[in-house]
Protein backbone atom coordinates (compact mmCIF):
# COMPACT_ATOMS: atom_id res chain seq x y z
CA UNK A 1 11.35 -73.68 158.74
CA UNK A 2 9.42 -70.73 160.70
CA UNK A 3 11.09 -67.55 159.85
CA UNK A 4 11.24 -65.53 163.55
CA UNK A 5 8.10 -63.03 162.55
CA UNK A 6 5.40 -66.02 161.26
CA UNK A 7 4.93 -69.30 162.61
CA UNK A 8 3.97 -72.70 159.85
CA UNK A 9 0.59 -74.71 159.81
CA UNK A 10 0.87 -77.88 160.63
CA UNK A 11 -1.46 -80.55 160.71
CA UNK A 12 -1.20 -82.60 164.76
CA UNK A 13 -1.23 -85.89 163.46
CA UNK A 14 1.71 -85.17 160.96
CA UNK A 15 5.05 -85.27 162.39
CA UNK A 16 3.84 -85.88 166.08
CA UNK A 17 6.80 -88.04 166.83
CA UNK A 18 9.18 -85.37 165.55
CA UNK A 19 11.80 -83.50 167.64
CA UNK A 20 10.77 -79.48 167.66
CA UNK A 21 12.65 -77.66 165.29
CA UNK A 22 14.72 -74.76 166.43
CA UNK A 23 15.51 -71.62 164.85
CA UNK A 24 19.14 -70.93 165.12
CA UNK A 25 20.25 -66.96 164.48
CA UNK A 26 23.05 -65.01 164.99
CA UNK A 27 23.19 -61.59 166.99
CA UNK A 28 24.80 -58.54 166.21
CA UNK A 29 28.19 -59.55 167.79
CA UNK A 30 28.04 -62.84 165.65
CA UNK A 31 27.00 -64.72 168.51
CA UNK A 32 24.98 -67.56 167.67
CA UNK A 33 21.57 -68.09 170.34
CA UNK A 34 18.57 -70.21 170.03
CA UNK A 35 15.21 -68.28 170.92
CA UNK A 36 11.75 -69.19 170.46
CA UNK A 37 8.72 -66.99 169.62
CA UNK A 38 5.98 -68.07 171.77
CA UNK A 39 3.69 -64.97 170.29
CA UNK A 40 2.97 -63.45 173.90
CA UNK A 41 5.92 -61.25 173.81
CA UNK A 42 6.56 -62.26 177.36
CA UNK A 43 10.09 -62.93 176.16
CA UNK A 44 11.18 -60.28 173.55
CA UNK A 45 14.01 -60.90 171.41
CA UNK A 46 16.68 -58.39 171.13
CA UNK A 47 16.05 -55.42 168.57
CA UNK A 48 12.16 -55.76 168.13
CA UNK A 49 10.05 -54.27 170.41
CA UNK A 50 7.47 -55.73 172.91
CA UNK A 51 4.01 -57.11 171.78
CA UNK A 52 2.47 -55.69 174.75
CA UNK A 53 3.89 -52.31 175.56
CA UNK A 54 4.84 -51.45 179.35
CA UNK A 55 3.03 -49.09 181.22
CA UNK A 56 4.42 -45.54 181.14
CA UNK A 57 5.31 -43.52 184.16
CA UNK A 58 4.01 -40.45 185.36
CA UNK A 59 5.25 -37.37 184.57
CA UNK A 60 4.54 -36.30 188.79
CA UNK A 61 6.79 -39.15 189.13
CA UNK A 62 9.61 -37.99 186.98
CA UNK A 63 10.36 -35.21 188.95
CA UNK A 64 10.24 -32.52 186.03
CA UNK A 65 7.96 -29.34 186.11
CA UNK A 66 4.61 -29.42 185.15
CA UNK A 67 4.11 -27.20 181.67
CA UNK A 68 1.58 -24.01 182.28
CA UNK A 69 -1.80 -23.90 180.38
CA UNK A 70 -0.46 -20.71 179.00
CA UNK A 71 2.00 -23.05 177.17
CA UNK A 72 -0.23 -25.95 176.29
CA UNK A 73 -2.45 -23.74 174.28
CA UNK A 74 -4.88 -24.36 176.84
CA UNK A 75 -6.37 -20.77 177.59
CA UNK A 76 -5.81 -17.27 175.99
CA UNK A 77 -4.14 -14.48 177.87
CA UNK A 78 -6.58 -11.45 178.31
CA UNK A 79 -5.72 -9.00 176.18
CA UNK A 80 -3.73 -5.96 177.25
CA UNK A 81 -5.43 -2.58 177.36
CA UNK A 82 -4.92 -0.21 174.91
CA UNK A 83 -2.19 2.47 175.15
CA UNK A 84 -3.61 5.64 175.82
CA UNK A 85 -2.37 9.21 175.92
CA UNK A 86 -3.32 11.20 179.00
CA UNK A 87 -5.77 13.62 176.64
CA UNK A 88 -7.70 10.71 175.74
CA UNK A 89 -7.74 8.88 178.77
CA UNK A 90 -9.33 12.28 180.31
CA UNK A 91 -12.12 12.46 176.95
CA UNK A 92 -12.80 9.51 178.33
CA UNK A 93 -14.11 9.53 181.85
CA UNK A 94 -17.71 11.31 180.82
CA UNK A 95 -18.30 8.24 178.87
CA UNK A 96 -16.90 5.76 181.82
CA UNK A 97 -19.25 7.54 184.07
CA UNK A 98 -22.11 7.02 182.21
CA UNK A 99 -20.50 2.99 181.71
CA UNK A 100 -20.76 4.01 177.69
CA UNK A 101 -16.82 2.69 177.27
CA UNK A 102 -15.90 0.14 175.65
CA UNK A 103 -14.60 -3.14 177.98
CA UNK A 104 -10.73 -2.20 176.82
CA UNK A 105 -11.55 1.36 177.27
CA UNK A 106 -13.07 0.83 180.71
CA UNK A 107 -9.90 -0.87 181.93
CA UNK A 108 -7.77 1.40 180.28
CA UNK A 109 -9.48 4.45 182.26
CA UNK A 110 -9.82 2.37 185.62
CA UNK A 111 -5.82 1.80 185.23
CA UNK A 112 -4.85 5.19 185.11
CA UNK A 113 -7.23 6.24 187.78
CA UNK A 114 -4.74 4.57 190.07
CA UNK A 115 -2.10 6.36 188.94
CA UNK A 116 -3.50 10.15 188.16
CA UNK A 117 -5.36 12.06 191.19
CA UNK A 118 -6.72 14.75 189.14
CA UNK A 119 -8.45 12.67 186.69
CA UNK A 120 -9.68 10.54 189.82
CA UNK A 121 -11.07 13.26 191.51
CA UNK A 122 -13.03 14.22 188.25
CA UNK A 123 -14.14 10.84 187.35
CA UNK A 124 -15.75 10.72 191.29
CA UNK A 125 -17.58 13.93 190.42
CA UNK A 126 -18.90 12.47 187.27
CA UNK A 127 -20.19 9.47 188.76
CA UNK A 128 -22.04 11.51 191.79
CA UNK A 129 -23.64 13.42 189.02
CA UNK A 130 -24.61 10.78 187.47
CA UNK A 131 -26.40 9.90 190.03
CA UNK A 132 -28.05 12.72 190.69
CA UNK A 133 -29.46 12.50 186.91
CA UNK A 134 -30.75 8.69 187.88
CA UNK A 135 -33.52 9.93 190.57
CA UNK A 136 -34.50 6.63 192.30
CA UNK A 137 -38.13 5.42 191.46
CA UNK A 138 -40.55 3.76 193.52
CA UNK A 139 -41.34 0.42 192.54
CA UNK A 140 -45.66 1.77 192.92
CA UNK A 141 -47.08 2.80 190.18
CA UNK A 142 -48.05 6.01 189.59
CA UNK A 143 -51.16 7.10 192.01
CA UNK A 144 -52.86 9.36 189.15
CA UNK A 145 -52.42 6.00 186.72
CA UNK A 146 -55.53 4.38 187.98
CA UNK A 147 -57.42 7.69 187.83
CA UNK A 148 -56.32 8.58 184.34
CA UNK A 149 -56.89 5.00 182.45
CA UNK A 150 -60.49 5.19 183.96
CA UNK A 151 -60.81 8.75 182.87
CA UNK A 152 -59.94 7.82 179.07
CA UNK A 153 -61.83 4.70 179.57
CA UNK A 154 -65.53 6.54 180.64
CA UNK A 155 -64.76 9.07 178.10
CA UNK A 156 -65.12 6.65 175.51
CA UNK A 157 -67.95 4.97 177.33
CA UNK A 158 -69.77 6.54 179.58
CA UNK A 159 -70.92 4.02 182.76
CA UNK A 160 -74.24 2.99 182.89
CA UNK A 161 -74.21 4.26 186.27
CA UNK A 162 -71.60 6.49 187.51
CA UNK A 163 -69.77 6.39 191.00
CA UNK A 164 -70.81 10.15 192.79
CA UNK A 165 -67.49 12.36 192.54
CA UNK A 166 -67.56 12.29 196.42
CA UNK A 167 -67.38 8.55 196.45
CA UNK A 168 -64.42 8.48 194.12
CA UNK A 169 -61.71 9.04 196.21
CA UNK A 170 -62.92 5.96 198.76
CA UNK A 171 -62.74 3.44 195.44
CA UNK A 172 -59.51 4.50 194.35
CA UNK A 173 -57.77 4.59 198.01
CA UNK A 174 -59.35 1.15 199.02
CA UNK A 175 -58.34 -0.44 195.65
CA UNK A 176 -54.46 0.80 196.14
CA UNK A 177 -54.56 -1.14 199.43
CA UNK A 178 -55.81 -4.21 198.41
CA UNK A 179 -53.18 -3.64 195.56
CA UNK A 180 -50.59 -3.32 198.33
CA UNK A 181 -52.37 -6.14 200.23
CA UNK A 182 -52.08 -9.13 197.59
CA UNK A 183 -48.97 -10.27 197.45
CA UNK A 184 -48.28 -10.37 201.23
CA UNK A 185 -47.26 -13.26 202.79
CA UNK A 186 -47.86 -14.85 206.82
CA UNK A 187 -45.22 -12.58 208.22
CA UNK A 188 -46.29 -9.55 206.41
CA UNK A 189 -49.83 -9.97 207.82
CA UNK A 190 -48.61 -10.15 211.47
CA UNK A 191 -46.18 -7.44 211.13
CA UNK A 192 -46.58 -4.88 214.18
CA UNK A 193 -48.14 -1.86 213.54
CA UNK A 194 -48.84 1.38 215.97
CA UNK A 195 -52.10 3.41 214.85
CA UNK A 196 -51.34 7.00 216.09
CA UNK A 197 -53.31 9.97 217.18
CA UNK A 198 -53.91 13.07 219.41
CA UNK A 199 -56.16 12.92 222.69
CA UNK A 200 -56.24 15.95 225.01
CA UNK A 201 -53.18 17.31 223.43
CA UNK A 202 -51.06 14.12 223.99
CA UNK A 203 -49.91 11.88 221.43
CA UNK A 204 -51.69 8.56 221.68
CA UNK A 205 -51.20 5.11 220.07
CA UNK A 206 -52.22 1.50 220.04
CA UNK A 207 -50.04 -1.74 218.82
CA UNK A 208 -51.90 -4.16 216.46
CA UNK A 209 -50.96 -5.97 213.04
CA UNK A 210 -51.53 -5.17 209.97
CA UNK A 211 -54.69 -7.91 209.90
CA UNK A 212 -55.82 -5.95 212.76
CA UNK A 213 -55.49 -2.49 210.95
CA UNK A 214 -57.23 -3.96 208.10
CA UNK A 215 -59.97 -5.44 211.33
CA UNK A 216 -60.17 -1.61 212.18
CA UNK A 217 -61.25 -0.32 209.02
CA UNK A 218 -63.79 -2.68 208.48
CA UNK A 219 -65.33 -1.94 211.76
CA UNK A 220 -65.50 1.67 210.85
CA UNK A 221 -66.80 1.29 207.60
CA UNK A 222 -69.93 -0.50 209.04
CA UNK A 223 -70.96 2.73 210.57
CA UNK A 224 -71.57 4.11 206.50
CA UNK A 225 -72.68 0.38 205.98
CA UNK A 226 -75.15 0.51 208.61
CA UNK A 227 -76.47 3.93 207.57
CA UNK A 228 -76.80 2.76 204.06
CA UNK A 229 -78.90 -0.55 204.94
CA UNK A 230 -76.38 -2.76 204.49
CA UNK A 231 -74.84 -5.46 206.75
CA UNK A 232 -72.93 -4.67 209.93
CA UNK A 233 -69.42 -6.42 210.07
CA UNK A 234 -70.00 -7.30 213.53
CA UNK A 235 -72.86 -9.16 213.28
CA UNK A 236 -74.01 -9.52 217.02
CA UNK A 237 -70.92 -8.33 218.24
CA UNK A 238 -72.28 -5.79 220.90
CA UNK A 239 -70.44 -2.52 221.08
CA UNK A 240 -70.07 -0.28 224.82
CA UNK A 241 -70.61 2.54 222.36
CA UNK A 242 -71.26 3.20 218.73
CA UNK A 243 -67.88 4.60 218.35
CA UNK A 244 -64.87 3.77 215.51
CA UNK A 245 -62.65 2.79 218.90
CA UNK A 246 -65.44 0.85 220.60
CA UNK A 247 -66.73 -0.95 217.89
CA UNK A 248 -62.90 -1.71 216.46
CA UNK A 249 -62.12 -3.05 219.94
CA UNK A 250 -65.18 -5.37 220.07
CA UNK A 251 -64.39 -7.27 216.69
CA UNK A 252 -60.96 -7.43 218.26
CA UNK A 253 -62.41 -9.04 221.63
CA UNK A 254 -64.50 -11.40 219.38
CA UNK A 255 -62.10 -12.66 217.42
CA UNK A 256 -61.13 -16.05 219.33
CA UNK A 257 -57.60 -15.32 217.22
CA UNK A 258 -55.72 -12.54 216.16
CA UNK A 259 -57.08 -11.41 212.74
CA UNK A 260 -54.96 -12.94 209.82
CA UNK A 261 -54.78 -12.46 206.44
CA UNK A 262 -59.02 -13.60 205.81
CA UNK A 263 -59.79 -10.34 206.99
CA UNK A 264 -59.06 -8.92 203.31
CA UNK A 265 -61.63 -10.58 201.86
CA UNK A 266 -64.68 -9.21 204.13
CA UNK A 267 -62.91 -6.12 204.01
CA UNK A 268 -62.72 -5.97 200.31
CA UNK A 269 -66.45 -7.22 199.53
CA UNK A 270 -67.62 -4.40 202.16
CA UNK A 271 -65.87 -1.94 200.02
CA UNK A 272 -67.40 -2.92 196.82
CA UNK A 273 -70.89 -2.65 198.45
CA UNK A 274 -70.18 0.76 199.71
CA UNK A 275 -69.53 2.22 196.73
CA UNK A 276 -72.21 -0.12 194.55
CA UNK A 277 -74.78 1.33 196.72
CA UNK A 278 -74.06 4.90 197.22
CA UNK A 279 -73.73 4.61 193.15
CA UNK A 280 -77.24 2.98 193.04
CA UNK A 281 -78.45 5.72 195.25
CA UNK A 282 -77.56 8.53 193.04
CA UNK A 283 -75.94 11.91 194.08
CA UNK A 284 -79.21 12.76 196.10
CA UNK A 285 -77.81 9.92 199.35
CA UNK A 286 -75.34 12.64 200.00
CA UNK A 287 -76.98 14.09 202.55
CA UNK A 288 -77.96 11.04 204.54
CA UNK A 289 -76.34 10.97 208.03
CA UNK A 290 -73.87 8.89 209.06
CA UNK A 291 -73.00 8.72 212.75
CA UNK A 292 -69.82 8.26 214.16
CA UNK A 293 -71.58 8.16 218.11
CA UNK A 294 -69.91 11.33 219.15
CA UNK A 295 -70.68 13.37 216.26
CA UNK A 296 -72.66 12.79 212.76
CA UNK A 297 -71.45 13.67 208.91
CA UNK A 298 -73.14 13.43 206.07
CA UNK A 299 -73.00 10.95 203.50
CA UNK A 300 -70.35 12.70 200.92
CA UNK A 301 -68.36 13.84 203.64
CA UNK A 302 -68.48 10.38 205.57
CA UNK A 303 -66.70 8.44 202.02
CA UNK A 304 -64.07 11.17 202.23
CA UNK A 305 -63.53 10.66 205.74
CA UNK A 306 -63.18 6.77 205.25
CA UNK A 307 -60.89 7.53 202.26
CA UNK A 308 -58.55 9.73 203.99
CA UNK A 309 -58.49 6.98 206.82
CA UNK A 310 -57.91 4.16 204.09
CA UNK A 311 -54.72 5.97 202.63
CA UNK A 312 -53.16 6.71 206.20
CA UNK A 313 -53.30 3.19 207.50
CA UNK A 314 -52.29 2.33 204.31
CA UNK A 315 -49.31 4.60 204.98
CA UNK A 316 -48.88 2.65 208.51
CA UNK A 317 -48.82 -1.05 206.78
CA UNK A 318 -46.72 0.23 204.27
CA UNK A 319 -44.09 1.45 206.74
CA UNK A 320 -44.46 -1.73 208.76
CA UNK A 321 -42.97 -3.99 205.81
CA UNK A 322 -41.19 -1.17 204.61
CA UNK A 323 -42.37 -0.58 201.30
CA UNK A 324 -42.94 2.81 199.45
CA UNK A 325 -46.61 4.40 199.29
CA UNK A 326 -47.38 7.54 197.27
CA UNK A 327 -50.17 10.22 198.54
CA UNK A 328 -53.43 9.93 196.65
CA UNK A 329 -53.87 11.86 193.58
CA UNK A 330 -54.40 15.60 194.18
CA UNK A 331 -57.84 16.35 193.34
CA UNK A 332 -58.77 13.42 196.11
CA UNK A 333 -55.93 14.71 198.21
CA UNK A 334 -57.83 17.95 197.77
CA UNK A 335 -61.15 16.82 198.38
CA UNK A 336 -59.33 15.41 201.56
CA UNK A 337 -57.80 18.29 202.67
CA UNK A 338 -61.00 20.75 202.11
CA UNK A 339 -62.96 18.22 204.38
CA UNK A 340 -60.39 18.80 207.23
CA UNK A 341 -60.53 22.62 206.77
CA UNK A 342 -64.38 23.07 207.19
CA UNK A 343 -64.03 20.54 210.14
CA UNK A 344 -61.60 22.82 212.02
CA UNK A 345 -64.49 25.59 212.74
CA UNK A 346 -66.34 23.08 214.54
CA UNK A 347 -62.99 21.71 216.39
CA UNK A 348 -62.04 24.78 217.73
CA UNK A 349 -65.59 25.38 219.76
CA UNK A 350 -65.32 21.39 221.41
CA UNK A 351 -61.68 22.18 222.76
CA UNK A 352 -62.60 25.90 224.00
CA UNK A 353 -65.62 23.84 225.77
CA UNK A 354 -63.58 21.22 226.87
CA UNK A 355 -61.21 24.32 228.48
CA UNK A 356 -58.14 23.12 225.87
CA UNK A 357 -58.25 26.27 223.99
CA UNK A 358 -58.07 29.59 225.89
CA UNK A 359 -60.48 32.39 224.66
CA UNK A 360 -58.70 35.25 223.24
CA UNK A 361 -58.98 38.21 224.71
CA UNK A 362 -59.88 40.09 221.99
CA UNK A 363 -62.72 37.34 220.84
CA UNK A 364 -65.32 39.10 218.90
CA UNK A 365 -68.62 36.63 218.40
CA UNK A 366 -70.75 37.35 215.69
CA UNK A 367 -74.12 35.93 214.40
CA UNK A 368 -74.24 33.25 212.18
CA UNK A 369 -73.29 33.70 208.72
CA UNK A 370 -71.49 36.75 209.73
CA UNK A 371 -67.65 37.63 208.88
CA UNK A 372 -65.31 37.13 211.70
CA UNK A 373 -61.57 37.02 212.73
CA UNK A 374 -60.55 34.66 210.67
CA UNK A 375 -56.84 32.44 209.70
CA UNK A 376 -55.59 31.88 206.45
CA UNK A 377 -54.57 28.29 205.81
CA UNK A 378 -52.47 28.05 202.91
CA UNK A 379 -51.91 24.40 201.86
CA UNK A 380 -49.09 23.73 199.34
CA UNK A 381 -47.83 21.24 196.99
CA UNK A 382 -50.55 19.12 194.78
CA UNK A 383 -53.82 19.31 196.01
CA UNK A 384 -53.83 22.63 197.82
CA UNK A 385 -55.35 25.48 198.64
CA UNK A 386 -56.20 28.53 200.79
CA UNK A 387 -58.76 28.20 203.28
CA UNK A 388 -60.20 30.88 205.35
CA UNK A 389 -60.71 29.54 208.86
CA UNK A 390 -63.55 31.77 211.34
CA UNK A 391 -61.71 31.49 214.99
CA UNK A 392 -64.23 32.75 217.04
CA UNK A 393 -67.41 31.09 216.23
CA UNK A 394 -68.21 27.94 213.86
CA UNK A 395 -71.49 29.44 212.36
CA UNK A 396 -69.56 32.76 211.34
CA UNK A 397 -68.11 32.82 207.88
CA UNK A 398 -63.99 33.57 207.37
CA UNK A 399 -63.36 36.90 206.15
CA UNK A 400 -60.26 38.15 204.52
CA UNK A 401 -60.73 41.70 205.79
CA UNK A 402 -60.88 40.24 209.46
CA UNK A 403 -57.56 38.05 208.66
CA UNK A 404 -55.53 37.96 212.06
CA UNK A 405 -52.83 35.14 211.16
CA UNK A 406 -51.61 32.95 208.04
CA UNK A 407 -50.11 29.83 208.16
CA UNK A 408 -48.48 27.82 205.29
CA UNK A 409 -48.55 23.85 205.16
CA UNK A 410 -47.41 21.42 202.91
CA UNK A 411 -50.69 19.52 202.31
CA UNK A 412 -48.92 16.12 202.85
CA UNK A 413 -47.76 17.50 206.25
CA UNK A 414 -51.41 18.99 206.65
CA UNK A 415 -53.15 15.72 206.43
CA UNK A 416 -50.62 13.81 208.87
CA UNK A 417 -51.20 16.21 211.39
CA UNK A 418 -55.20 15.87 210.65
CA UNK A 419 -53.98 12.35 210.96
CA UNK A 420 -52.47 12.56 214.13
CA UNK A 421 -48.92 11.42 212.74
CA UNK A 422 -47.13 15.16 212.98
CA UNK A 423 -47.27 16.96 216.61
CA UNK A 424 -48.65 20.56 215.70
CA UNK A 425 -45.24 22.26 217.07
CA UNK A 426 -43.59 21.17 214.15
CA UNK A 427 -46.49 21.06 211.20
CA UNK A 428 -45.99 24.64 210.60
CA UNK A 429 -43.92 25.80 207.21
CA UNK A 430 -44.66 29.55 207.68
CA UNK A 431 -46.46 31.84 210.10
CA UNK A 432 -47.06 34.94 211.14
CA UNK A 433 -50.02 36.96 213.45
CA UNK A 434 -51.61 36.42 215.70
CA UNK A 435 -49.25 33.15 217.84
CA UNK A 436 -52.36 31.85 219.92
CA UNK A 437 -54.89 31.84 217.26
CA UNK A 438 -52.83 29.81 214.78
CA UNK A 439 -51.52 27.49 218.35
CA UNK A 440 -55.06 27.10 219.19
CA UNK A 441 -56.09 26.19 215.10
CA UNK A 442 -52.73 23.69 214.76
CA UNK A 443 -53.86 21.96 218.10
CA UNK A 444 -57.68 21.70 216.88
CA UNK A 445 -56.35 19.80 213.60
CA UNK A 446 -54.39 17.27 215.77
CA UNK A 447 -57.60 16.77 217.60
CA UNK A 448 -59.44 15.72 214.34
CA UNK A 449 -57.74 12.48 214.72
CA UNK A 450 -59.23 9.30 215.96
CA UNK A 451 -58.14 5.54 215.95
């Protein structure tokens, strides 16, 4: 007989014909049943459990609160900050300042902060002189960088053949512009940008992009291009005049688009000529004439002129996509600012002919090569200077004896106003004499500006 928890292997063909044995038990209460084990567990007997166990419910569904992850062992409480006397706490804030705490420290200190005034009130002097200590930087590198890794490199070998020292300041100027240049993208090219200057005492200005500034001074260049032999950038492009504004607002006529960024490349190629050739030439191509239509300057003077250009447009771009631009370094910013000062001689005489500059009364001419009332232009900051300016005539030489007025410029400031950027009424850092002499010498560096 089949005990209740096995079942007995039988062959079929025995005992076919025979009735199906039962298994007769008795439950607890002595009550005697008949149940059969079909091995399915469909019908579980009493006191054994199920074969197949039944599906559990939910604990949602029991109604009973759900158990926190605190309490499952789930996640770690933060730890609680330190305990802290007041004394410390206050040791403390210099190094919280500086963010030199530790992260239980820091909380510790930012806790009590909301609780103690006086050590709030220090901790917000701390951090503001912190920041003072923390000057920002510009993300440019240093302007004298280029200048001094080239120094160390010629001193260790010489160049076959040398750029002229006048020529210097044009290579280093165009190279931080195609610097700034390289990385811009479609919108940076066609950002607006206003070229500024002075004409007949009036501020004056003209709305292009920054393809078109870049446009400009590659017209302008071709004037040193054309005196050195070299291409012109505009081809057949006539000119009404052989002027920087005539000839940049023919390229801009013949352009069947606005200039985008494949302007840089000409640009760039007709800056590497410039200075390839004037090096080929030797220091002796100084001298040669360049003209500008309305006036002429020699050679050396013409590559500072196009430097000091360069860097102020590349002042204007850079203000356009608002990014920082440092001055050049000061012995070009020098070089620069000397060029404007023997300039102003000569600017003086065109306005009193053109009636913008009265004649003083006291005017004393005096033959060439003479000494003559004169202003002192001092220029500080990197780069400067004193500069004896002859008022009266440009052929008479400054004279410190005849000194009638001083003025003192920052030579940053100086070279904006040269640039046309600063009105003259406010250039001035310091003067005294004579008031119409140094109005009349302000006014004549304004006028040195073009487009």
């Amino acid at each position: 007989m089949n005990g209740p928890e096995r079942f007995e292997a039988h062959d079929g063909d025995e005992g076919e014909n025979e009735p199906e044995e039962k298994d007769n038990t008795r439950d607890e209460s002595g009550v005697q049943g008949e149940s059969v084990d079909t091995g399915r567990g469909d019908t579980p007997g009493h006191g054994r459990p199920p074969r197949i166990p039944m599906p559990r419910a939910s604990v949602e569904d029991g109604g009973l609160p759900l158990a926190a992850p605190a309490d499952l062992g789930l996640t770690a409480p933060p730890p609680a900050p330190p305990v802290l006397e007041h004394p410390v706490l206050k040791a403390l804030l210099g190094a919280w300042a500086l963010a030199a705490c530790s992260a239980e420290e820091a909380t510790a200190v930012e806790e009590h902060l909301g609780d103690c005034g006086s050590c709030a009130d220090e901790a917000r002097r701390l951090r503001e002189a912190v920041g003072l200590l923390q000057r920002p930087e510009s993300l440019d590198l240093d302007p004298g960088l280029r200048t001094r890794v080239l120094d160390t490199c010629l001193e260790r070998r010489p160049p076959r053949i040398p750029v002229p020292d006048w020529a210097a300041a044009y290579d280093a100027e165009t190279a931080r512009l195609d610097a700034l240049l390289q990385d811009f993208g479609d919108a940076e090219w066609h950002a607006p940008v206003r070229l500024r200057w002075f004409r007949s005492d009036a501020a004056t200005s003209r709305r292009t992009t920054v393809a078109g500034v870049i446009a400009h001074l590659l017209s302008v260049d071709g004037l040193v291009a054309v005196a050195l032999g070299l291409d012109d950038p505009l081809g057949d492009v006539p000119a009404r005049r052989p002027t920087p504004a005539a000839r940049t607002e023919a390229f801009w006529r013949a352009s069947h688009f606005p200039p985008t960024r494949f302007v840089r490349a000409p640009w760039r190629e007709q800056s590497h000529s410039l200075v390839r050739a004037v090096s080929f030439t030797g220091g002796g191509a100084g001298k040669t004439p360049v003209s500008y239509g309305d006036f002429e300057l020699p050679l050396h003077d013409a590559m500072l002129d196009r430097a000091f250009e360069c860097w102020v447009h590349a002042e204007d771009i850079a203000d356009a996509v608002d990014y920082p631009y440092a001055p050049p370094s000061p012995r070009h910013l020098h070089r620069m600012i000397d060029l404007a000062a023997r300039m102003l001689p000569t600017a003086l005489a065109h306005r009193r002919r053109a009636g913008l500059a009265s004649a003083a009364p006291h005017r004393h001419l005096v033959a060439a090569g003479e000494p003559g009332r004169s202003l002192r232009l001092e220029i500080e900051g990197s780069g400067g200077g004193e500069w004896l300016i002859p008022l009266d005539s440009p052929a008479a030489k400054g004279s410190a004896e005849h000194e009638v007025a001083h003025v003192a410029l920052d030579g940053v400031e100086f070279c904006r106003l040269a640039a046309g950027h600063v009105p003259p009424q406010e250039a001035a850092a310091g003067q005294v004499g004579d008031r119409e002499a140094i109005r009349n010498v302000l006014f004549a560096a304004a006028s040195l500006s073009r487009m």
